[in-house]
Amino acid sequence: MAACNSRSYLLATEVVTEIVLQKLETLLSHPVCVECLLMQTRTKDAKAKLAMIQGILPTQDGLTMERLGWLLHAMSDTEEFIDKFHLREARKRREALHMAARPFAELVSKYKLWRDLSTLVNKMEKLCGGKFLKEEPEGKRKNEPASSSSSARVPWQGKKLARLTNFWDRQAPTNFVCHTDKKKEIMERIKSKSLTMQGTSIWGSQGTGKTFLARWVYSQAKYMDYECCAWVHISGSMDERKFLLEILKQVSKLAMEMKDMEITDIKKMLQQRSAEAKGFLIVLDDMQLSDQPLVPELVMSIMFCLHVHIITTTQDNTIASFMNTFPAGPIKLENLGDGERQMMLAWKLHREFDGQSLSDEEKSILNMCPGSPLCISLLGGFLSNAGEHKRAALLKDSSMMTLSDVLQLSCNTLPVHLKPCFIYMALFPIVFPIPTRRLVRLWLAEGLLDSYCHDIERKRTRPPEDVGETFILELADRNVIDVVSWRADGSPKACQMLTSPYDMIRPIAISAGFIHIHAAIRNPTGKQQQLPAQLLERTDIRWLTEHTSIVTDSRSGSFPDLYGHVRSFLSFYVKRGILSKDISRFLGKTTSKTAYSLLRVIDLEGVHKPSLQGALHKLVLLRYLGLRATVLDSLPSAVADLHHLETLDIKHTNITSLPSSFWKARSLRHLHLNWFYINLNSILESCSNDVMALTKLQTLSGLVIGEVNENLIRDQMGSSTTLTTLKLFLRRSGGATSGAAGKAVADWISFRLTNLQSLTSGVTKKAELKKEAEPAEEAQPAKVAEPAKEAKHAKEATKEAEPTKEATGVAEPAKEAEGTKETREEAEPAKEDKKDDKPAKKAKPATSQIGPLPELSLAEEHHELLELYLLGQLNKPTWTQLLPVSLRVLTLSGTEVEADMMPQLGGLLRNLRTLRLLANSFRGRSLTFIKDGFPRLENLKLWKLPQLQEVIIESGAMPHLKELEFRHLDRMTNVTGSTIARNWRAYASHPKTMLFSANSRTE
């Protein structure tokens, strides 16, 4: 037990040392170090000492917890004085000190920093001098000294396309070789429909693959006529109301205010929705004996659905027997046999399903490991990244390992640059699907990525966002996190920490003061009670997360003494709570000079209308403000004074304007708006005197503009060449869009924004519609109050133009567990299916809301463009001029192309993975997919093409097609092609929707 605690403290010490190293690296870029050679030298000395200690730490097996605690405390003090220096600098700018007092204040601030750095260097010299640490000879070191500026430590460098290709080459779906007989058995059960409720239990010990098997079956449900699907990971804090509401959220769109419904209303809505559904599949993941009382309420709520199947995963045999209705009994998963174990490891390490490809050393290590799929997966992740010395050390021990040992091995041997990022993920609820967009920017705001963007000479070689995505790929390659959904371009969209590593890492992170999770548990009576806080006496909590309303704590309304040093605050309590009333009350005494000013992250995604007044002006170091899906009506003007702000996300809100001074931001990197109209000319004019405005901007999403001054956009926006993601619509009051404004925007995109990786571009006419345009994969929460009239054009150009929910291919269940609206909606069945039995209504032509697109030229310069969405009419497009060959995702809507473009596109877009032809994108009668065309295409979607009558798929076309989806093709009469001909009869009898999956066909 003591050794386990020592390893945990060693992990915590390595993490905090890495965090401090990165902050010292950032400090070197500050003017106080750049302009003062003595300060720069002292900072480099401190950084060198810490880097040496970081390299020595893994060799110090005999370190006591007392000594590790001393080092941990020293690192915390160092982090604090660096943060307080930045705080003083930010306050000077905010408070605009009198000119006479400013030199003295600056001198005092520099002196304090010099003093603290000198103290740190002295401490580290004593530490390395033999008091605590003993440095091994150079030739015997097990790890090289860490250098936060060394780019050689991080794999998969380079452009995004190269990273993805490399990842796919290395990543191996190891679990697919497991339990093949069980997969067939459970698929037969799911396919058998009955008028009575059916239940299948999957049970086994920890790590045997229960959740994986359920997830795989869940992904195939939409191909078996299950209209409603819900996945619930049952946790100890889930009472009856939260349980039923979680299911209801996944099968019905709920407005934010409906999440406060009483349980009787939830049951009523669930009964109504289930009565309308043609099939209902529910997965109850990780069910325990104490969760059994929830089942009767669920049964009563869905009893009117004709076809209901409940899959339960559990480690409890009693639960398994209780929930199973098939005579064959529950499906029991056990450890793998020797043959399967070797195949699984061989596939991970050598991409061969042959155990003979394993070396004798690898076989010996495998024999030391338990036979569960989780253990083999973690072991494969370790061995594929371990050097010879680590393998030899493992063999030298030669003792049998438990699952806990393998978990310790996997987590403790993570590279030091991954450990802080990995621990940060413990802030999210268990099995929470974390959007990679969100995670990478949180890491960035916490300063966990910056120092890995430079070479040894401190020259920036790549953006930190690329570093963050690389870290996610590396964690996935080591199998300590699970990628639960993928973008259409093949990059990870959402990930989550595996349950077993989560259970191991969270106590370490809490005991070391990295995180504090405010949560609740259910006592034996079924009532909620507050989880006792282990660290109420601590005052140095770094990262705080709210899973249950903090105001419900039995001691007081909040913990003002506990949170004084918090750098990140995340809330997952979406009901009305203290944050809805006044976030400043929660953040503490705003009259205090120091209270909560160290905050760098406030992430309130999904929280109901948090009240931000009186809070933002004190958060001078804030770098991340996440307000997505909060349905806020306005934003305090103080947001324009957040000089360090890098990410602002107000998507899915009712906010329709930003302070004009906000657009002068110099640090802003990612801006997500909610498709509202802005006067671009006035913004460009206000920024014309600031050459540094928006020069770091990489993401500009959800923007609608009108008339544009050609000279202004050429001169001012010409500096915004760093953009990698642009989602912009041009609103026209009528007529064509080939005028100066449209041409200026098109030229800006075509010839200036050559670093784009994702582009959404469209033209909407000014129309009296509540909803007009919304790009793919950007689903809106239902019944959210509409913004002002200026924004009305930007919601949905045609409702059929949204490929949400099905847009990213096979659904992954973890999205539904506790994810945001964005991640959950992808796995829901298509909403159009609800009306399949009703006569189709004649759709209003999309051309009534959209206009002609200005001419874009993307083929020659946009070599990094992976995803393109176009909404608007194309007049005889020149595809070789418009489309770059790098594209992986192409979505067309309202383009009204008349000639069959498939023969030309099939030969041009050799890297395309997803093709979507949506509402009125094609006006012809026939589409022909030629031989050898689209060699990498995996997903094809054809929606609402009113003139289409025939689809011809020649032999050899789309050889890797996995999913084909037809919707609302009312005139189509024939599909020719061996790939899907056998499915055409089913489509003809169900004329609105056809879903075809290679997986479901082969199984």
Coordinates of C-alpha atoms in Angstrom, one line a residue, residues 701-955:
S701 CA -17.5 30.2 -36.8
G702 CA -21.2 31.2 -37.1
L703 CA -20.8 34.6 -38.7
V704 CA -23.2 36.3 -41.2
I705 CA -22.3 39.4 -43.0
G706 CA -24.0 41.7 -45.5
E707 CA -22.5 44.4 -47.8
V708 CA -18.7 44.5 -47.6
N709 CA -16.4 47.4 -48.5
E710 CA -13.9 45.8 -50.9
N711 CA -11.0 47.9 -49.8
L712 CA -11.6 47.3 -46.1
I713 CA -11.8 43.5 -46.3
R714 CA -8.7 43.5 -48.5
D715 CA -6.6 45.7 -46.3
Q716 CA -7.8 44.8 -42.8
M717 CA -8.8 41.2 -43.1
G718 CA -5.8 40.4 -45.2
S719 CA -3.8 40.0 -41.9
S720 CA -6.1 37.2 -40.7
T721 CA -4.2 34.6 -42.7
T722 CA -4.0 32.3 -39.6
L723 CA -7.6 31.0 -40.0
T724 CA -7.9 27.3 -40.2
T725 CA -11.7 27.1 -39.7
L726 CA -14.1 29.5 -41.3
K727 CA -17.9 29.3 -41.2
L728 CA -19.3 32.3 -42.8
F729 CA -22.5 33.2 -44.7
L730 CA -23.1 36.2 -46.9
R731 CA -26.5 37.7 -46.7
R732 CA -27.9 39.4 -49.8
S733 CA -31.1 41.4 -50.0
G734 CA -31.7 40.2 -53.5
G735 CA -30.2 39.6 -56.9
A736 CA -26.9 38.0 -57.7
T737 CA -23.9 37.8 -55.5
S738 CA -21.3 38.4 -58.2
G739 CA -20.9 42.0 -57.2
A740 CA -17.9 43.6 -55.5
A741 CA -18.8 42.4 -52.0
G742 CA -19.2 38.7 -53.0
K743 CA -16.0 38.9 -55.1
A744 CA -14.1 40.5 -52.2
V745 CA -15.1 37.7 -49.8
A746 CA -14.4 35.0 -52.4
D747 CA -10.9 36.5 -53.2
W748 CA -10.1 36.8 -49.5
I749 CA -11.0 33.1 -49.0
S750 CA -9.3 31.9 -52.2
F751 CA -6.0 33.8 -52.1
R752 CA -5.4 34.9 -48.5
L753 CA -6.8 32.1 -46.3
T754 CA -4.5 29.3 -47.7
N755 CA -4.2 27.6 -44.3
L756 CA -7.8 26.7 -44.1
Q757 CA -8.6 23.1 -43.0
S758 CA -12.4 23.5 -42.8
L759 CA -14.6 25.9 -44.8
T760 CA -18.3 26.5 -44.6
S761 CA -19.5 29.1 -47.1
G762 CA -23.0 30.1 -48.1
V763 CA -25.2 32.8 -49.5
T764 CA -28.7 33.5 -48.1
K765 CA -31.3 36.0 -49.3
K766 CA -33.0 38.2 -46.9
A767 CA -36.2 36.3 -46.2
E768 CA -39.1 36.5 -43.8
L769 CA -38.2 33.1 -42.3
K770 CA -37.5 32.1 -38.7
K771 CA -34.9 29.7 -39.8
E772 CA -32.8 29.6 -42.9
A773 CA -29.3 28.3 -42.8
E774 CA -27.3 26.0 -40.6
P775 CA -24.3 24.0 -41.8
A776 CA -23.8 20.3 -41.4
E777 CA -23.1 18.8 -38.0
E778 CA -24.1 21.9 -36.1
A779 CA -27.4 21.0 -34.7
Q780 CA -29.4 23.5 -32.7
P781 CA -31.1 22.8 -29.4
A782 CA -34.8 22.6 -29.9
K783 CA -37.1 25.4 -29.0
V784 CA -34.4 27.9 -28.2
A785 CA -35.7 31.4 -28.3
E786 CA -34.9 33.1 -31.6
P787 CA -32.4 35.9 -31.7
A788 CA -33.2 39.3 -33.1
K789 CA -34.4 39.7 -36.7
E790 CA -30.9 40.2 -38.0
A791 CA -30.1 36.6 -37.1
K792 CA -33.1 34.9 -38.6
H793 CA -31.5 34.2 -41.9
A794 CA -28.8 32.1 -40.4
K795 CA -30.5 29.2 -38.8
E796 CA -31.6 26.9 -41.5
A797 CA -31.6 27.6 -45.3
T798 CA -33.7 24.6 -45.7
K799 CA -34.5 22.3 -42.8
E800 CA -33.5 19.4 -45.1
A801 CA -30.0 20.9 -45.5
E802 CA -28.9 19.8 -42.1
P803 CA -27.2 16.4 -42.1
T804 CA -27.1 16.4 -38.3
K805 CA -27.4 13.2 -36.3
E806 CA -26.4 11.0 -39.3
A807 CA -23.7 13.3 -40.6
T808 CA -20.7 11.5 -39.0
G809 CA -21.6 7.9 -39.8
V810 CA -22.0 5.1 -37.4
A811 CA -23.3 6.3 -34.1
E812 CA -21.3 5.8 -31.0
P813 CA -23.2 5.2 -27.7
A814 CA -21.0 7.2 -25.4
K815 CA -22.3 10.4 -26.8
E816 CA -25.6 9.8 -25.2
A817 CA -24.3 9.1 -21.8
E818 CA -23.9 12.6 -20.4
G819 CA -22.6 14.5 -23.3
T820 CA -23.5 17.9 -24.7
K821 CA -26.3 18.4 -27.1
E822 CA -23.9 18.5 -29.9
T823 CA -22.4 15.0 -29.2
R824 CA -25.7 13.4 -28.3
E825 CA -27.6 14.4 -31.4
E826 CA -25.3 12.5 -33.7
A827 CA -26.4 9.2 -32.4
E828 CA -30.1 9.8 -32.4
P829 CA -32.2 8.3 -35.2
A830 CA -33.2 10.5 -38.0
K831 CA -36.1 12.8 -37.1
E832 CA -37.5 12.5 -40.6
D833 CA -38.2 8.8 -39.8
K834 CA -40.9 9.8 -37.4
K835 CA -43.2 10.8 -40.3
D836 CA -42.4 8.0 -42.6
D837 CA -46.0 6.8 -42.6
K838 CA -47.5 10.1 -43.5
P839 CA -47.8 11.4 -47.1
A840 CA -44.8 13.5 -48.1
K841 CA -45.4 17.2 -48.2
K842 CA -44.1 19.1 -51.1
A843 CA -41.0 20.8 -49.9
K844 CA -40.5 24.5 -50.6
P845 CA -37.6 24.9 -53.0
A846 CA -34.4 25.8 -51.3
T847 CA -33.8 28.5 -53.9
S848 CA -36.3 30.7 -52.2
Q849 CA -33.9 31.2 -49.3
I850 CA -30.4 31.0 -50.9
G851 CA -28.6 32.9 -53.6
P852 CA -25.8 32.2 -56.1
L853 CA -22.3 31.6 -54.6
P854 CA -19.5 33.9 -55.6
E855 CA -16.8 32.1 -57.6
L856 CA -14.2 30.4 -55.3
S857 CA -10.8 29.1 -56.5
L858 CA -9.6 26.6 -53.9
A859 CA -7.8 24.0 -55.9
E860 CA -4.5 25.6 -56.4
E861 CA -3.6 27.1 -53.0
H862 CA -5.6 25.2 -50.4
H863 CA -3.5 22.1 -49.9
E864 CA -4.6 21.7 -46.3
L865 CA -8.4 22.0 -46.8
L866 CA -10.0 18.7 -45.6
E867 CA -13.7 19.7 -45.2
L868 CA -15.8 21.9 -47.5
Y869 CA -19.5 22.8 -47.1
L870 CA -21.2 25.0 -49.8
L871 CA -24.7 26.4 -49.5
G872 CA -25.8 28.3 -52.6
Q873 CA -26.3 28.0 -56.3
L874 CA -23.3 27.0 -58.5
N875 CA -23.6 28.1 -62.1
K876 CA -21.7 25.5 -64.3
P877 CA -18.9 25.0 -61.8
T878 CA -15.4 24.2 -62.9
W879 CA -14.6 21.5 -60.4
T880 CA -10.9 21.3 -61.0
Q881 CA -10.7 25.0 -60.1
L882 CA -13.1 24.9 -57.2
L883 CA -12.1 21.7 -55.3
P884 CA -8.7 20.8 -53.9
V885 CA -7.6 17.2 -54.1
S886 CA -6.9 17.1 -50.4
L887 CA -10.6 17.1 -49.5
R888 CA -11.9 14.4 -47.2
V889 CA -15.4 15.7 -46.7
L890 CA -17.6 17.5 -49.3
T891 CA -21.1 18.7 -48.6
L892 CA -23.2 20.5 -51.2
S893 CA -26.6 22.0 -50.5
G894 CA -28.8 24.1 -52.7
T895 CA -26.1 24.2 -55.4
E896 CA -28.6 23.1 -58.1
V897 CA -26.1 21.5 -60.3
E898 CA -27.7 20.0 -63.4
A899 CA -25.0 17.9 -65.0
D900 CA -23.9 14.6 -63.4
M901 CA -20.6 15.5 -61.7
M902 CA -19.9 12.1 -60.2
P903 CA -17.6 10.8 -63.0
Q904 CA -15.4 13.9 -62.7
L905 CA -15.4 14.1 -58.9
G906 CA -14.8 10.4 -58.6
G907 CA -11.5 10.8 -60.4
L908 CA -10.5 14.1 -58.8
L909 CA -11.2 13.6 -55.1
R910 CA -9.1 10.5 -54.5
N911 CA -8.9 11.2 -50.7
L912 CA -12.6 11.9 -50.1
R913 CA -14.1 9.9 -47.2
T914 CA -17.6 11.5 -47.0
L915 CA -19.8 12.9 -49.7
R916 CA -23.2 14.5 -48.9
L917 CA -25.5 15.8 -51.6
L918 CA -28.3 17.5 -49.7
A919 CA -31.4 19.5 -50.6
N920 CA -31.5 20.6 -54.2
S921 CA -27.8 20.2 -54.6
F922 CA -28.4 18.2 -57.8
R923 CA -31.2 18.8 -60.3
G924 CA -30.5 16.0 -62.8
R925 CA -32.2 12.6 -63.1
S926 CA -29.2 10.3 -62.9
L927 CA -26.0 9.9 -60.9
T928 CA -23.3 7.5 -62.1
F929 CA -20.4 6.4 -59.9
I930 CA -17.8 5.1 -62.3
K931 CA -15.3 2.3 -61.9
D932 CA -12.3 3.2 -59.7
G933 CA -14.0 6.4 -58.7
F934 CA -13.9 7.6 -55.1
P935 CA -11.3 5.0 -54.0
R936 CA -11.5 6.0 -50.3
L937 CA -15.1 7.0 -49.9
E938 CA -16.7 5.5 -46.9
N939 CA -20.0 7.4 -46.4
L940 CA -22.4 8.6 -49.1
K941 CA -25.6 10.5 -48.3
L942 CA -28.2 11.6 -50.8
W943 CA -31.0 13.8 -49.4
K944 CA -34.0 15.5 -50.9
L945 CA -32.9 15.5 -54.6
P946 CA -36.4 16.1 -56.2
Q947 CA -35.5 15.1 -59.8
L948 CA -33.2 12.1 -59.1
Q949 CA -34.6 8.9 -60.6
E950 CA -31.6 6.6 -60.9
V951 CA -28.3 5.9 -59.2
I952 CA -25.8 3.8 -61.1
I953 CA -22.8 2.3 -59.2
E954 CA -20.4 0.6 -61.6
S955 CA -18.3 -2.4 -60.5

